[in-house]
Amino acid sequence: MRFIDQVEIKVQGGQGGDGMVAFRREKYVPAGGPAGGNGGPGGSVILQANPELQTLLDFQYIHVFQAENGQRGGPKNRTGAAGLDRCVEVPCGTSVYDALSGQLLGDLTQPGQTLLVAAGGKGGLGNKHFLSNRNRAPEHALPGLPGEERLLRLELKLLADVGIIGLPNAGKSTLISVLSAARPKIADYPFTTLIPNLGVVAHPSGDGVVFADIPGLIEGAHQGVGLGHDFLRHIERTRLLIHLIDGTSDAFLEHYRIIQSELMAHPSDLSGKPQLLVLNKCDAMDPDCLQQRAECLEQETQQSVLIISAVAKIGLDPLLQRVWQNLEKMLAQS
Ligand SMILES: Nc1nc2c(ncn2[C@@H]2O[C@H](COP(=O)(O)OP(=O)(O)OP(=O)(O)O)[C@@H](O)[C@H]2O)c(=O)[nH]1
Ligand SMILES: [Mg+2]
């Protein structure tokens, strides 16, 4: 699944309705005063967080969102009908920026939370408002005002529950492809994955849990090296990390440390996020060497290490069980 996490859209509030020029016309009132109603206000564009949405993919096709215009005022002092608001649904976790100034307008994190992004224009005043001692029959009214117009940048930090991280080539995309229906590109060279892939993994309860295959982290990512800031931004909102290490590499320990220090260097210190340590590619390794490397990692981290092969699908059930246990534990604590 291609995952779009940044889009630009144009939002436009409805135009206010024009004020009306009209006069009272009634039997026995030969010269009725002005009675033109005000125009109705234009509708506003409102963003609303919807927990059912996972991506900003829909915005690839529709870029402009307009609210309804207000109706013009009527005779007999009738105010025109207000234009309807336009509600645009976005996934929970969407940050909304003014695309031109870069200013953050709001974060939509809670289901149902709303943010007004383009107010409708005011309706114009009808001619009854221009009645004065000098002018008993004003012939003019005001036009409605245009609605606000804005170019927005929507940004979605992944709301995946589980992030798969590791150096390039560790096998992250392979793992998500065997755990879920996601079919990312897999290749024997670093930086195959440039945007995060999302995959939904079936939980025993029947629910889907979103996993994200995060593009390979490299040294200096926290300073923006490679696609660094982007990677780390995606990790921020995951609840649990699967830290995948290529067991066939002699530098496995070094690989672990590089990732760990990148996480630590992030402003919100991501190294404290719950993490499962996983040695991958056990199918291509001598069992003694594998055992030795797992123990070495356990000593360094004081944490148990899981052994899997994404390609040969070895050790995947125990891995998922650990994932579910951890997520449940977190849920119980929150
Ligand atoms: N032998 C073996 N090879 C594996 C295993 N998992 C992945 N690979 C291979 O390792 C290479 C890299 O796999 P990817 O899944 O593309 O790695 P990645 O971590 O997503 O890499 P980037 O997207 O570049 O960060 C591919 O050639 C895979 O076939 C495994 O369990 N065993
Ligand atoms: Mg990849």
Coordinates of C-alpha atoms and ligand atoms in Angstrom, one line a residue:
M1 CA 0.0 0.0 0.0
R2 CA 1.4 3.3 -1.0
F3 CA 1.2 5.7 1.9
I4 CA 0.7 9.3 1.3
D5 CA 1.3 11.3 4.4
Q6 CA 1.4 14.9 3.1
V7 CA -1.1 16.7 0.9
E8 CA -2.0 20.2 0.0
I9 CA -5.6 21.2 -0.4
K10 CA -7.5 24.4 -1.0
V11 CA -10.4 25.3 1.2
Q12 CA -12.8 28.1 0.6
G13 CA -15.6 29.4 2.8
G14 CA -18.9 30.2 1.1
Q15 CA -19.6 33.8 -0.1
G16 CA -22.1 35.7 2.1
G17 CA -25.4 36.4 0.4
D18 CA -26.1 40.0 -0.8
G19 CA -28.4 42.3 1.1
M20 CA -31.8 43.0 -0.5
V21 CA -33.3 46.3 -1.5
A22 CA -37.0 46.1 -0.9
F23 CA -39.9 48.2 0.6
R24 CA -42.9 47.3 2.6
R25 CA -45.9 46.9 0.3
E26 CA -49.1 46.6 2.3
K27 CA -52.6 47.6 1.9
Y28 CA -53.3 50.9 3.7
V29 CA -49.6 51.6 4.0
P30 CA -49.0 53.8 1.0
A31 CA -45.3 54.4 1.5
G32 CA -43.8 51.5 3.4
G33 CA -40.3 51.8 4.7
P34 CA -37.3 49.8 3.5
A35 CA -37.7 46.1 4.2
G36 CA -34.8 44.4 2.4
G37 CA -33.4 41.5 4.5
N38 CA -29.7 40.7 5.1
G39 CA -27.9 38.1 3.1
G40 CA -27.2 34.9 4.9
P41 CA -23.6 34.1 5.9
G42 CA -21.6 31.7 3.8
G43 CA -20.8 28.2 5.2
S44 CA -17.4 27.4 6.6
V45 CA -15.0 24.6 5.8
I46 CA -14.4 22.5 8.9
L47 CA -12.0 19.6 9.2
Q48 CA -13.0 16.7 11.4
A49 CA -11.0 13.8 12.7
N50 CA -12.4 10.4 11.8
P51 CA -10.8 7.3 13.5
E52 CA -11.9 5.1 10.6
L53 CA -9.6 6.8 8.2
Q54 CA -6.0 5.6 8.0
T55 CA -4.4 7.7 5.2
L56 CA -4.6 11.0 3.3
L57 CA -4.9 9.0 0.1
D58 CA -8.4 10.3 -0.8
F59 CA -7.0 13.8 -1.0
Q60 CA -4.9 12.8 -4.0
Y61 CA -7.9 13.1 -6.2
I62 CA -9.9 16.0 -4.6
H63 CA -7.9 19.1 -3.8
V64 CA -10.5 21.8 -3.5
F65 CA -13.2 22.0 -0.8
Q66 CA -15.8 24.7 -0.9
A67 CA -18.6 25.5 1.5
E68 CA -22.0 26.6 0.3
N69 CA -22.7 30.3 -0.4
G70 CA -25.2 32.2 1.7
Q71 CA -28.5 33.2 0.1
R72 CA -29.4 36.7 -0.7
G73 CA -31.8 38.6 1.7
G74 CA -35.5 38.6 0.9
P75 CA -38.3 41.2 1.1
K76 CA -40.2 41.7 4.3
N77 CA -36.9 41.8 6.2
R78 CA -36.3 38.1 5.6
T79 CA -32.6 37.1 6.1
G80 CA -31.2 34.9 3.5
A81 CA -30.5 31.3 4.4
A82 CA -27.0 30.5 5.7
G83 CA -24.8 28.5 3.4
L84 CA -24.1 24.9 4.6
D85 CA -20.8 24.2 6.2
R86 CA -18.5 21.7 4.4
C87 CA -17.2 19.1 6.7
V88 CA -14.0 17.4 5.5
E89 CA -13.0 14.2 7.3
V90 CA -9.3 13.5 8.0
P91 CA -7.6 10.7 9.8
C92 CA -6.9 11.1 13.6
G93 CA -3.4 12.5 14.0
T94 CA -3.5 14.9 11.1
S95 CA -1.6 18.2 11.6
V96 CA -3.0 21.1 9.7
Y97 CA -0.7 23.9 8.4
D98 CA -1.2 27.0 6.4
A99 CA 0.8 26.0 3.4
L100 CA 2.0 29.5 2.6
S101 CA 3.1 30.8 6.0
G102 CA 3.9 27.3 7.4
Q103 CA 2.0 28.2 10.6
L104 CA 0.5 25.2 12.4
L105 CA -3.3 25.8 12.6
G106 CA -4.1 22.7 14.7
D107 CA -3.6 19.1 15.5
L108 CA -6.6 16.8 15.0
T109 CA -5.9 14.0 17.4
Q110 CA -9.2 13.1 19.1
P111 CA -12.0 11.3 17.2
G112 CA -14.6 13.8 16.3
Q113 CA -12.4 16.8 17.0
T114 CA -13.0 19.7 14.6
L115 CA -11.0 22.7 13.3
L116 CA -12.5 25.6 11.4
V117 CA -10.1 26.3 8.5
A118 CA -12.0 28.7 6.3
A119 CA -14.8 30.9 7.7
G120 CA -17.7 31.8 5.5
G121 CA -18.2 35.4 4.4
K122 CA -20.7 37.6 6.2
G123 CA -24.0 38.3 4.5
G124 CA -24.5 41.9 3.2
L125 CA -26.9 44.2 5.0
G126 CA -30.3 44.8 3.5
N127 CA -31.5 48.3 2.8
K128 CA -33.5 48.5 6.0
H129 CA -30.2 49.2 7.7
F130 CA -29.7 52.4 5.7
L131 CA -32.9 54.1 6.8
S132 CA -32.1 57.6 8.2
N133 CA -33.8 60.9 8.7
R134 CA -32.4 62.1 5.5
N135 CA -33.0 59.1 3.4
R136 CA -36.4 57.5 4.1
A137 CA -36.2 55.2 1.1
P138 CA -32.6 53.9 0.8
E139 CA -32.0 52.3 -2.5
H140 CA -28.9 50.4 -1.6
A141 CA -27.8 47.3 0.3
L142 CA -24.4 45.7 0.8
P143 CA -23.0 42.8 -1.1
G144 CA -22.0 39.7 0.8
L145 CA -18.4 39.2 1.7
P146 CA -16.3 36.5 0.1
G147 CA -15.4 33.5 2.4
E148 CA -11.9 32.9 3.6
E149 CA -9.7 31.0 1.2
R150 CA -6.6 29.1 2.3
L151 CA -4.1 26.7 1.0
L152 CA -3.5 24.0 3.6
R153 CA -0.9 21.4 4.1
L154 CA -2.1 18.3 5.8
E155 CA 0.4 16.1 7.4
L156 CA -0.3 12.7 9.0
K157 CA 2.1 11.3 11.4
L158 CA 1.5 7.6 11.2
L159 CA -1.0 6.3 13.6
A160 CA 0.5 2.8 13.3
D161 CA 0.5 0.8 16.5
V162 CA 3.7 -1.0 15.7
G163 CA 6.7 0.4 13.8
I164 CA 9.3 -1.8 12.3
I165 CA 12.7 -0.1 12.4
G166 CA 16.3 -1.0 11.6
L167 CA 19.2 -0.2 9.3
P168 CA 18.6 -0.4 5.5
N169 CA 18.5 -4.0 4.3
A170 CA 17.6 -5.5 7.7
G171 CA 14.5 -7.1 6.1
K172 CA 11.8 -4.7 7.4
S173 CA 9.7 -4.7 4.2
T174 CA 10.1 -8.4 3.9
L175 CA 8.7 -8.8 7.4
I176 CA 5.6 -6.6 6.8
S177 CA 4.9 -8.4 3.6
V178 CA 4.8 -11.8 5.3
L179 CA 2.7 -10.5 8.3
S180 CA 0.2 -8.5 6.3
A181 CA -1.3 -8.0 2.9
A182 CA 1.1 -5.1 2.2
R183 CA 3.3 -5.7 -0.8
P184 CA 6.2 -3.2 -0.6
K185 CA 9.2 -3.3 -2.9
I186 CA 11.9 -5.6 -1.5
A187 CA 15.4 -5.6 -2.8
D188 CA 18.9 -6.4 -2.0
Y189 CA 20.1 -2.8 -1.7
P190 CA 19.7 -0.1 1.0
F191 CA 17.0 2.5 0.8
T192 CA 14.6 0.4 -1.1
T193 CA 11.8 1.8 1.0
L194 CA 11.5 5.6 0.8
I195 CA 8.0 6.1 2.2
P196 CA 6.6 4.1 5.1
N197 CA 4.5 1.1 4.1
L198 CA 1.4 0.4 6.2
G199 CA 0.1 -3.1 6.7
V200 CA -2.8 -4.4 8.7
V201 CA -2.0 -7.5 10.7
A202 CA -4.8 -9.6 12.0
H203 CA -5.0 -9.7 15.8
P204 CA -6.4 -13.0 17.3
S205 CA -9.5 -11.0 18.4
G206 CA -10.3 -10.3 14.7
D207 CA -9.3 -6.7 14.8
G208 CA -6.6 -5.3 12.6
V209 CA -3.5 -3.7 14.0
V210 CA -1.6 -1.3 11.9
F211 CA 2.1 -2.0 11.4
A212 CA 4.4 0.4 9.6
D213 CA 7.6 -0.5 7.8
I214 CA 9.7 2.6 8.4
P215 CA 12.4 3.4 5.8
G216 CA 15.9 2.4 6.9
L217 CA 17.4 4.6 9.6
I218 CA 21.0 5.5 9.2
E219 CA 23.6 7.3 11.3
G220 CA 22.9 11.0 11.5
A221 CA 19.2 10.6 10.8
H222 CA 18.4 12.9 13.8
Q223 CA 20.3 15.6 12.0
G224 CA 18.3 15.0 8.8
V225 CA 20.8 12.7 7.1
G226 CA 19.2 10.6 4.4
L227 CA 15.5 11.0 5.0
G228 CA 16.2 11.2 8.7
H229 CA 13.7 13.6 10.1
D230 CA 10.9 12.0 8.2
F231 CA 11.7 8.6 9.5
L232 CA 11.8 9.7 13.1
R233 CA 8.6 11.7 12.7
H234 CA 6.8 8.5 11.7
I235 CA 8.1 6.6 14.7
E236 CA 6.9 9.2 17.1
R237 CA 3.3 8.1 17.4
T238 CA 3.8 4.3 17.2
R239 CA 3.2 2.5 20.5
L240 CA 5.7 -0.3 20.1
L241 CA 8.8 -0.8 18.0
I242 CA 10.1 -3.9 16.4
H243 CA 13.8 -3.3 16.1
L244 CA 15.0 -5.6 13.3
I245 CA 18.7 -6.5 13.0
D246 CA 20.3 -8.4 10.2
G247 CA 21.8 -11.4 12.0
T248 CA 24.1 -12.3 9.1
S249 CA 26.1 -9.1 9.4
D250 CA 29.3 -9.3 11.5
A251 CA 28.5 -5.7 12.6
F252 CA 25.1 -6.6 14.1
L253 CA 26.0 -5.1 17.5
E254 CA 27.1 -1.9 15.9
H255 CA 23.9 -1.8 13.8
Y256 CA 21.9 -2.0 17.0
R257 CA 23.9 0.8 18.6
I258 CA 23.5 3.1 15.6
I259 CA 19.7 2.9 15.7
Q260 CA 19.6 3.2 19.4
S261 CA 21.6 6.4 19.4
E262 CA 19.5 7.9 16.6
L263 CA 16.4 7.2 18.7
M264 CA 18.1 8.8 21.7
A265 CA 19.1 11.9 19.8
H266 CA 15.6 12.7 18.8
P267 CA 14.1 15.6 20.7
S268 CA 11.5 13.5 22.3
D269 CA 14.0 10.6 23.1
L270 CA 12.4 7.7 21.2
S271 CA 14.8 5.2 22.8
G272 CA 12.4 4.9 25.8
K273 CA 9.6 3.6 23.5
P274 CA 8.9 -0.1 24.2
Q275 CA 11.0 -2.2 21.8
L276 CA 11.2 -5.8 20.8
L277 CA 14.7 -6.9 19.7
V278 CA 14.6 -9.2 16.7
L279 CA 17.5 -10.9 14.9
N280 CA 16.4 -11.6 11.3
K281 CA 17.7 -13.9 8.5
C282 CA 18.3 -16.9 10.8
D283 CA 17.7 -19.2 7.8
A284 CA 21.0 -18.0 6.3
M285 CA 23.0 -18.5 9.5
D286 CA 24.9 -21.2 11.3
P287 CA 22.9 -22.1 14.5
D288 CA 25.9 -21.7 16.8
C289 CA 26.8 -18.3 15.4
L290 CA 23.2 -17.3 15.7
Q291 CA 23.0 -18.3 19.3
Q292 CA 26.2 -16.5 20.1
R293 CA 25.0 -13.3 18.5
A294 CA 21.6 -13.4 20.3
E295 CA 23.4 -13.9 23.6
C296 CA 25.8 -11.0 22.9
L297 CA 22.8 -8.7 22.1
E298 CA 21.0 -9.9 25.2
Q299 CA 24.0 -9.0 27.3
E300 CA 24.3 -5.6 25.8
T301 CA 20.7 -4.8 26.2
Q302 CA 19.6 -6.8 29.2
Q303 CA 16.6 -7.7 27.1
S304 CA 15.5 -11.0 25.5
V305 CA 16.1 -11.3 21.8
L306 CA 13.8 -13.0 19.3
I307 CA 15.1 -14.9 16.4
I308 CA 13.2 -15.0 13.1
S309 CA 13.5 -15.4 9.4
A310 CA 11.1 -13.2 7.5
V311 CA 11.9 -15.0 4.2
A312 CA 11.5 -18.6 5.6
K313 CA 8.7 -17.5 7.9
I314 CA 10.4 -18.9 11.0
G315 CA 9.6 -17.5 14.5
L316 CA 6.8 -15.2 13.3
D317 CA 4.1 -16.5 15.6
P318 CA 6.2 -16.1 18.8
L319 CA 7.0 -12.6 17.5
L320 CA 3.4 -11.7 17.0
Q321 CA 2.5 -13.1 20.4
R322 CA 5.0 -10.8 22.0
V323 CA 3.6 -7.9 20.1
W324 CA 0.1 -8.6 21.3
Q325 CA 1.2 -9.1 24.9
N326 CA 3.0 -5.8 24.9
L327 CA 0.1 -3.9 23.3
E328 CA -2.3 -5.4 25.9
K329 CA 0.0 -4.5 28.7
M330 CA 0.1 -0.9 27.5
L331 CA -3.6 -0.8 27.1
A332 CA -4.1 -2.1 30.7
Q333 CA -1.7 0.6 31.9
S334 CA -3.4 3.5 30.1
Ligands
LIG1 N1 18.2 -14.9 3.9 C1 17.3 -14.0 4.3 N2 17.2 -12.8 3.6 C2 16.3 -11.9 3.9 C3 15.4 -12.1 5.0 N3 14.6 -11.0 5.2 C4 15.0 -10.2 4.2 N4 16.0 -10.7 3.4 C5 16.6 -10.1 2.3 O1 17.3 -8.9 2.6 C6 17.2 -7.9 1.6 C7 16.6 -6.7 2.1 O2 15.3 -6.9 2.5 P1 14.2 -5.7 2.6 O3 13.0 -6.3 3.2 O4 14.1 -4.9 1.3 O5 15.0 -4.8 3.6 P2 14.5 -3.4 4.3 O6 14.9 -3.4 5.7 O7 13.1 -3.1 4.0 O8 15.5 -2.4 3.5 P3 15.3 -0.8 3.2 O9 13.9 -0.6 2.6 O10 16.4 -0.5 2.2 O11 15.5 -0.1 4.5 C8 16.4 -8.6 0.5 O12 17.3 -9.1 -0.5 C9 15.6 -9.7 1.2 O13 15.3 -10.8 0.4 C10 15.5 -13.4 5.8 O14 14.8 -13.7 6.7 N5 16.5 -14.2 5.3
MG2 MG 12.3 -1.7 2.9

